[in-house]
Coordinates of C-alpha atoms in Angstrom, one line a residue:
M454 CA 0.0 0.1 -0.1
P455 CA 1.4 3.5 -0.9
K456 CA 2.6 5.4 2.2
R457 CA 0.2 8.5 3.1
K458 CA 1.5 11.9 2.8
R459 CA -0.8 13.2 5.3
T460 CA -0.9 12.8 8.9
P461 CA -4.4 12.9 10.1
K462 CA -4.0 12.7 13.8
S463 CA -1.6 15.7 13.9
E464 CA -3.7 17.6 11.4
K465 CA -7.0 17.0 13.3
S466 CA -5.3 18.3 16.5
G467 CA -4.6 21.6 14.8
S468 CA -6.4 24.9 15.3
R469 CA -8.2 24.8 12.2
F470 CA -10.1 21.6 13.0
R471 CA -11.3 23.1 16.7
S472 CA -14.1 25.3 15.2
H473 CA -15.5 22.4 13.1
S474 CA -18.1 20.0 14.4
K475 CA -17.4 16.5 14.9
S476 CA -19.7 15.3 11.9
S477 CA -17.8 18.1 9.8
C478 CA -14.3 16.7 10.6
F479 CA -15.4 12.9 10.0
L480 CA -17.2 13.8 6.6
H481 CA -13.9 15.7 5.6
W482 CA -11.8 12.8 6.3
L483 CA -14.3 10.3 4.7
H484 CA -14.3 12.2 1.6
L485 CA -10.5 11.9 1.5
M486 CA -10.6 8.5 2.1
L487 CA -13.2 7.8 -0.6
S488 CA -11.4 9.8 -2.9
D489 CA -8.1 7.9 -2.9
K490 CA -8.4 5.2 -5.7
S491 CA -5.8 3.2 -3.8
N492 CA -8.5 2.4 -1.1
S493 CA -11.0 1.2 -3.6
H494 CA -10.1 -2.6 -3.0
A495 CA -11.3 -2.2 0.8
V496 CA -14.0 0.6 0.4
S497 CA -15.3 3.0 -2.6
W498 CA -17.9 5.3 -3.5
V499 CA -20.5 3.4 -6.0
V500 CA -23.4 5.0 -8.1
P501 CA -25.7 1.9 -8.5
L502 CA -27.3 1.9 -12.1
K503 CA -30.4 0.2 -10.8
N504 CA -32.5 -0.2 -7.6
E505 CA -30.7 -2.9 -5.6
L506 CA -32.3 -5.8 -3.4
I507 CA -31.2 -5.6 0.4
C508 CA -29.0 -8.5 -0.1
E509 CA -27.1 -6.7 -2.7
G510 CA -26.6 -3.7 -0.7
G511 CA -30.1 -1.9 -1.0
G512 CA -28.6 0.6 -3.2
V513 CA -31.0 3.3 -5.0
K514 CA -30.8 4.2 -8.6
D515 CA -28.3 7.0 -9.2
V516 CA -27.8 7.8 -5.8
G517 CA -24.0 7.2 -4.7
K518 CA -23.4 4.8 -1.5
I519 CA -20.4 3.6 0.4
V520 CA -19.3 0.2 -0.3
V521 CA -17.0 -1.4 2.3
H522 CA -15.8 -4.5 0.0
D523 CA -13.6 -6.0 3.0
I524 CA -14.6 -5.1 6.7
A525 CA -11.4 -6.6 8.2
L526 CA -9.1 -5.1 5.7
L527 CA -10.5 -1.6 6.3
K528 CA -10.4 -2.0 9.9
D529 CA -6.9 -3.1 10.1
S530 CA -5.2 -1.0 7.4
I531 CA -7.0 2.0 6.3
L532 CA -9.2 3.6 9.0
R533 CA -6.1 4.5 11.1
E534 CA -4.7 6.5 8.2
Y535 CA -7.8 8.7 8.2
F536 CA -9.5 8.8 11.7
E537 CA -8.2 8.8 15.4
K538 CA -10.6 6.1 16.4
S539 CA -9.8 3.5 13.9
T540 CA -12.4 1.0 14.9
F541 CA -15.1 -0.4 12.5
S542 CA -17.8 0.0 15.0
H543 CA -16.9 3.8 15.6
F544 CA -16.7 4.2 12.0
E545 CA -20.2 2.7 11.5
K546 CA -21.7 4.6 14.3
M547 CA -20.7 8.0 13.2
L548 CA -22.3 7.0 9.6
L549 CA -25.6 5.9 11.1
E550 CA -25.5 9.1 13.3
L551 CA -25.5 10.9 9.9
G552 CA -28.4 9.0 8.6
F553 CA -26.8 6.1 6.8
R554 CA -28.5 2.7 6.6
K555 CA -26.3 -0.3 6.7
H556 CA -26.9 -3.2 4.4
Y557 CA -24.9 -6.6 4.5
H558 CA -24.2 -8.2 1.4
C559 CA -25.5 -11.7 1.4
N560 CA -24.3 -14.9 -0.3
H561 CA -26.5 -15.3 -3.2
K562 CA -26.6 -19.1 -2.7
N563 CA -27.9 -18.5 0.8
T564 CA -29.4 -15.1 1.6
A565 CA -29.0 -15.9 5.2
T566 CA -25.3 -15.8 5.0
K567 CA -23.6 -12.4 5.4
T568 CA -20.5 -11.7 4.0
N569 CA -17.5 -9.5 5.0
S570 CA -19.1 -6.9 3.0
C571 CA -21.6 -4.2 3.5
S572 CA -23.1 -0.9 2.0
F573 CA -24.1 2.3 3.5
V574 CA -27.0 4.0 1.8
H575 CA -28.2 7.5 2.5
T576 CA -31.3 8.6 0.0
K577 CA -30.4 12.3 0.3
L578 CA -27.0 11.7 -1.6
G579 CA -26.4 12.7 -5.2
K580 CA -24.2 10.8 -7.7
S581 CA -21.0 12.9 -6.9
L582 CA -18.9 12.3 -4.0
Q583 CA -19.2 16.0 -3.0
S584 CA -22.9 15.6 -2.0
L585 CA -21.2 14.0 1.4
R586 CA -20.3 17.3 2.5
L587 CA -24.1 18.3 2.3
L588 CA -25.0 16.0 5.0
D589 CA -23.6 17.9 7.3
Q590 CA -25.3 21.1 6.6
S591 CA -28.6 19.1 6.5
K592 CA -28.3 17.8 10.0
N593 CA -27.7 21.0 11.5
E594 CA -31.1 22.3 9.5
N595 CA -33.0 19.2 11.2
S596 CA -31.4 20.0 14.5
Q597 CA -32.7 23.5 14.6
R598 CA -36.1 22.5 13.3
E599 CA -36.3 20.0 16.1
A600 CA -35.3 22.3 18.5
Q601 CA -38.9 23.5 19.2
L602 CA -42.2 24.7 18.1
T603 CA -42.9 28.1 17.4
S604 CA -45.9 29.9 18.7
A605 CA -47.5 30.0 15.1
E606 CA -46.7 26.2 14.5
S607 CA -48.2 25.6 18.1
A608 CA -51.4 27.4 17.1
S609 CA -51.6 25.3 13.9
V610 CA -51.3 22.0 16.1
Y611 CA -54.0 23.2 18.3
A612 CA -56.5 23.9 15.3
S613 CA -55.7 20.3 14.1
T614 CA -57.0 18.7 17.4
N615 CA -60.3 20.6 17.4
Q616 CA -59.1 22.0 20.7
K617 CA -59.3 25.7 21.9
A618 CA -55.9 27.1 22.5
P619 CA -54.2 26.4 24.4
G620 CA -56.2 23.3 25.0
I621 CA -55.0 22.4 28.5
K622 CA -58.4 20.9 29.8
E623 CA -59.4 17.2 29.5
D624 CA -62.3 17.1 27.1
L625 CA -65.1 15.1 29.0
C626 CA -68.6 14.5 27.4
V627 CA -71.7 13.3 28.7
G628 CA -71.6 9.3 29.2
D629 CA -67.9 9.3 29.7
V630 CA -66.5 7.1 32.4
V631 CA -64.8 9.2 34.9
F632 CA -63.2 9.2 38.4
A633 CA -64.9 11.9 40.4
C634 CA -64.3 13.0 44.2
W635 CA -67.2 13.0 46.8
L636 CA -67.1 16.0 48.5
K637 CA -70.0 15.5 50.9
G638 CA -68.3 13.3 53.4
V639 CA -66.0 13.8 56.1
R640 CA -62.9 12.9 53.7
K641 CA -62.6 13.5 50.0
R642 CA -62.7 10.1 48.2
W643 CA -62.6 9.2 44.6
Y644 CA -65.1 7.0 43.1
L645 CA -66.1 5.5 39.4
G646 CA -69.2 7.3 37.6
R647 CA -70.4 8.7 34.5
V648 CA -70.9 12.4 33.4
K649 CA -74.5 12.8 33.5
S650 CA -74.5 16.4 32.1
L651 CA -72.2 19.3 32.2
K652 CA -72.5 23.2 31.9
V653 CA -70.3 26.2 31.1
V654 CA -70.1 28.6 34.0
G655 CA -67.5 30.8 32.7
E656 CA -64.5 31.1 30.3
T657 CA -60.7 32.3 31.2
E658 CA -57.4 32.2 29.2
Y659 CA -57.1 28.6 29.5
G660 CA -60.6 27.9 28.0
Q661 CA -64.1 27.3 29.3
V662 CA -64.9 26.6 32.8
R663 CA -67.2 23.6 33.5
R664 CA -69.2 22.1 36.1
Y665 CA -70.5 18.6 35.9
S666 CA -73.1 16.5 37.1
I667 CA -71.9 12.9 38.0
L668 CA -74.1 9.8 38.5
F669 CA -71.7 7.5 40.8
D670 CA -71.6 3.7 40.4
D671 CA -73.7 3.3 43.9
G672 CA -76.4 5.5 42.8
D673 CA -75.2 8.8 44.3
K674 CA -75.2 11.9 42.5
D675 CA -73.5 15.0 42.7
D676 CA -75.1 18.0 40.2
N677 CA -72.8 20.7 41.0
L678 CA -69.2 19.4 40.9
D679 CA -66.1 21.6 39.7
E680 CA -64.1 20.3 36.7
I681 CA -61.0 20.1 39.0
W682 CA -62.8 17.2 40.6
V683 CA -63.5 15.1 37.5
W684 CA -61.0 13.0 35.9
G685 CA -61.3 10.5 32.9
E686 CA -60.7 7.1 33.9
E687 CA -57.6 6.7 32.0
S688 CA -56.1 9.8 33.2
Y689 CA -56.8 9.1 36.7
L690 CA -55.4 5.4 37.0
L691 CA -52.3 6.8 35.2
E692 CA -52.0 9.9 37.4
T693 CA -52.4 7.6 40.5
A694 CA -49.8 5.2 39.3
I695 CA -47.3 7.8 38.3
E696 CA -47.6 9.7 41.9
D697 CA -47.5 6.3 43.6
K698 CA -44.1 5.7 41.7
K699 CA -45.9 2.5 40.2
R700 CA -45.5 3.8 36.9
K701 CA -42.3 5.3 35.0
I702 CA -42.9 8.0 32.5
F703 CA -40.5 9.2 29.8
G704 CA -40.1 12.6 28.1
V705 CA -43.1 14.3 29.7
T706 CA -43.5 17.1 32.2
H707 CA -46.5 18.3 34.6
C708 CA -46.8 22.0 34.4
F709 CA -49.0 24.4 36.3
D710 CA -49.7 27.9 36.6
S711 CA -49.8 29.0 40.4
N712 CA -50.8 32.7 39.5
S713 CA -53.7 32.0 37.1
N714 CA -57.3 32.6 38.3
D715 CA -58.4 29.5 36.6
E716 CA -58.4 26.7 39.4
Y717 CA -57.8 24.0 36.8
A718 CA -54.6 25.6 35.6
K719 CA -53.3 25.9 39.2
E720 CA -54.5 22.5 40.4
R721 CA -54.5 20.3 37.4
G722 CA -52.1 21.8 35.1
W723 CA -51.2 20.5 31.6
Y724 CA -48.6 18.5 30.0
V725 CA -45.5 18.9 27.8
T726 CA -43.1 16.7 26.2
D727 CA -39.3 17.0 25.5
L728 CA -40.0 16.4 21.7
T729 CA -42.6 19.2 21.2
N730 CA -42.0 21.9 23.9
D731 CA -44.6 24.5 23.7
F732 CA -47.5 22.2 22.7
K733 CA -49.8 21.4 25.7
F734 CA -51.5 18.3 26.2
A735 CA -54.7 18.0 28.5
T736 CA -53.9 14.4 29.5
V737 CA -50.9 12.6 30.5
A738 CA -52.0 9.7 28.5
K739 CA -52.0 11.7 25.1
A740 CA -48.5 13.3 26.1
M741 CA -46.9 9.9 26.9
E742 CA -48.4 8.5 23.5
V743 CA -47.1 11.2 21.2
Y744 CA -43.9 11.2 23.0
D745 CA -43.5 7.6 22.0
N746 CA -44.5 8.1 18.4
L747 CA -42.0 11.0 17.8
Y748 CA -39.2 9.2 19.7
V749 CA -39.5 6.1 17.3
R750 CA -39.7 8.3 14.2
R751 CA -36.6 10.2 15.3
N752 CA -34.4 7.2 16.5
G753 CA -35.9 4.5 14.0
K754 CA -34.6 1.0 14.4
R755 CA -32.5 2.2 17.4
A756 CA -35.5 3.1 19.6
C757 CA -35.1 1.3 23.0
P758 CA -38.2 -0.2 24.5
S759 CA -37.0 0.7 27.8
K760 CA -37.2 4.6 27.2
M761 CA -40.8 4.2 26.1
N762 CA -44.0 4.9 27.9
F763 CA -46.1 2.5 26.1
P764 CA -43.6 -0.1 24.6
N765 CA -46.6 -3.0 24.8
K766 CA -48.2 -0.8 22.0
W767 CA -45.4 -1.3 19.6
T768 CA -43.9 -4.7 18.1
F769 CA -40.0 -4.6 17.8
F770 CA -37.9 -6.6 15.5
P771 CA -34.3 -6.7 15.0
D772 CA -32.5 -4.1 12.9
S773 CA -35.9 -2.7 11.8
V774 CA -38.0 0.4 12.7
P775 CA -40.7 -0.7 15.4
I776 CA -44.2 -1.0 14.2
Y777 CA -47.4 0.3 15.9
N778 CA -49.5 -2.4 16.5
S779 CA -52.7 -3.3 14.4
N780 CA -55.0 -3.1 17.3
C781 CA -53.9 0.4 18.1
L782 CA -54.8 3.8 16.4
R783 CA -52.2 4.4 13.7
S784 CA -50.1 7.5 13.8
D785 CA -52.1 8.9 10.6
E786 CA -55.4 8.5 12.3
R787 CA -54.0 10.8 15.2
P788 CA -54.5 14.6 13.8
E789 CA -52.2 15.8 16.5
I790 CA -49.3 13.3 15.6
R791 CA -49.8 13.8 12.1
S792 CA -49.6 17.8 12.5
L793 CA -46.7 17.5 14.6
E794 CA -44.8 15.6 12.3
K795 CA -45.8 17.8 9.3
Q796 CA -44.5 20.8 11.4
E797 CA -41.2 19.5 12.4
G798 CA -40.4 17.4 9.5
F799 CA -40.4 13.8 10.8
D800 CA -41.3 12.5 7.4
E801 CA -37.7 13.1 6.6
L802 CA -36.1 12.4 9.9
G803 CA -38.1 8.9 10.3
S804 CA -36.3 7.7 7.0
T805 CA -33.0 8.0 8.7

């Protein structure tokens, strides 16, 4: 193998690299490695002439891909010439973080047998090797878009859920099963019942103020119960489990407005997620569900069940994106999830 004229380790520690991001440095040396024809026996830039099967590398017609012809040779002889960390696992991790998908080449006689070669495919690349440099710019734009929803975007999302902004109150209807507080005894106790009727008695910056007529399961009635004492069945059970530390919760925060004149905002509050920030959810169940959906779309096959609120609603496969169970509503049937995906560009992020 020809001797390299460059010394990447010393150059990368120089001042001209300190101002660049980790991904920018990686793409710079990746471009140099693929440009060097002397490396083509181990790794090369290939532009497929047709769409390929997964066992052939999963390439897309006229979209360049990185082909590793010999993983062992690349790891032992080439990576150390370009990268400080010369392990193949680190090389693979950096590519996956940039949105590449890895496909092993399979033996044509036995498609279950993987060979010592693989392809890294990214649908946003072009024919030219120069298109690699655009990935860092695309990654930065996605990060900015993911940072948070603007107030205008939040208003659009609220409209899609048919809620009045900011929509922090649980929308209960006549006939709904609820847990309501019996206030007429010595101690306040929560019992199961149904909404018999409801009336609007005012309005604040957080929406309508309601009073409910509740028919309890034991036959008792309360015809003038304030909205803070009425919870939907699922919301009450989840909140109780979370408060008793019997239920873990990921990516969801319970918020209150202690200075508000609205007792609901002061006592019951609302919920936000780490992935949607300003968007307010009326129930913890909905916030947890939306967080899971967007978490899976961001992380794809790297989604971890132990970091999700409702992993039982998803089916997990090795090296594949989890699939929402058929007995549950799909994401495209939920307007609030569909709108959030559209606003934050999750269709693009989900493909990485």
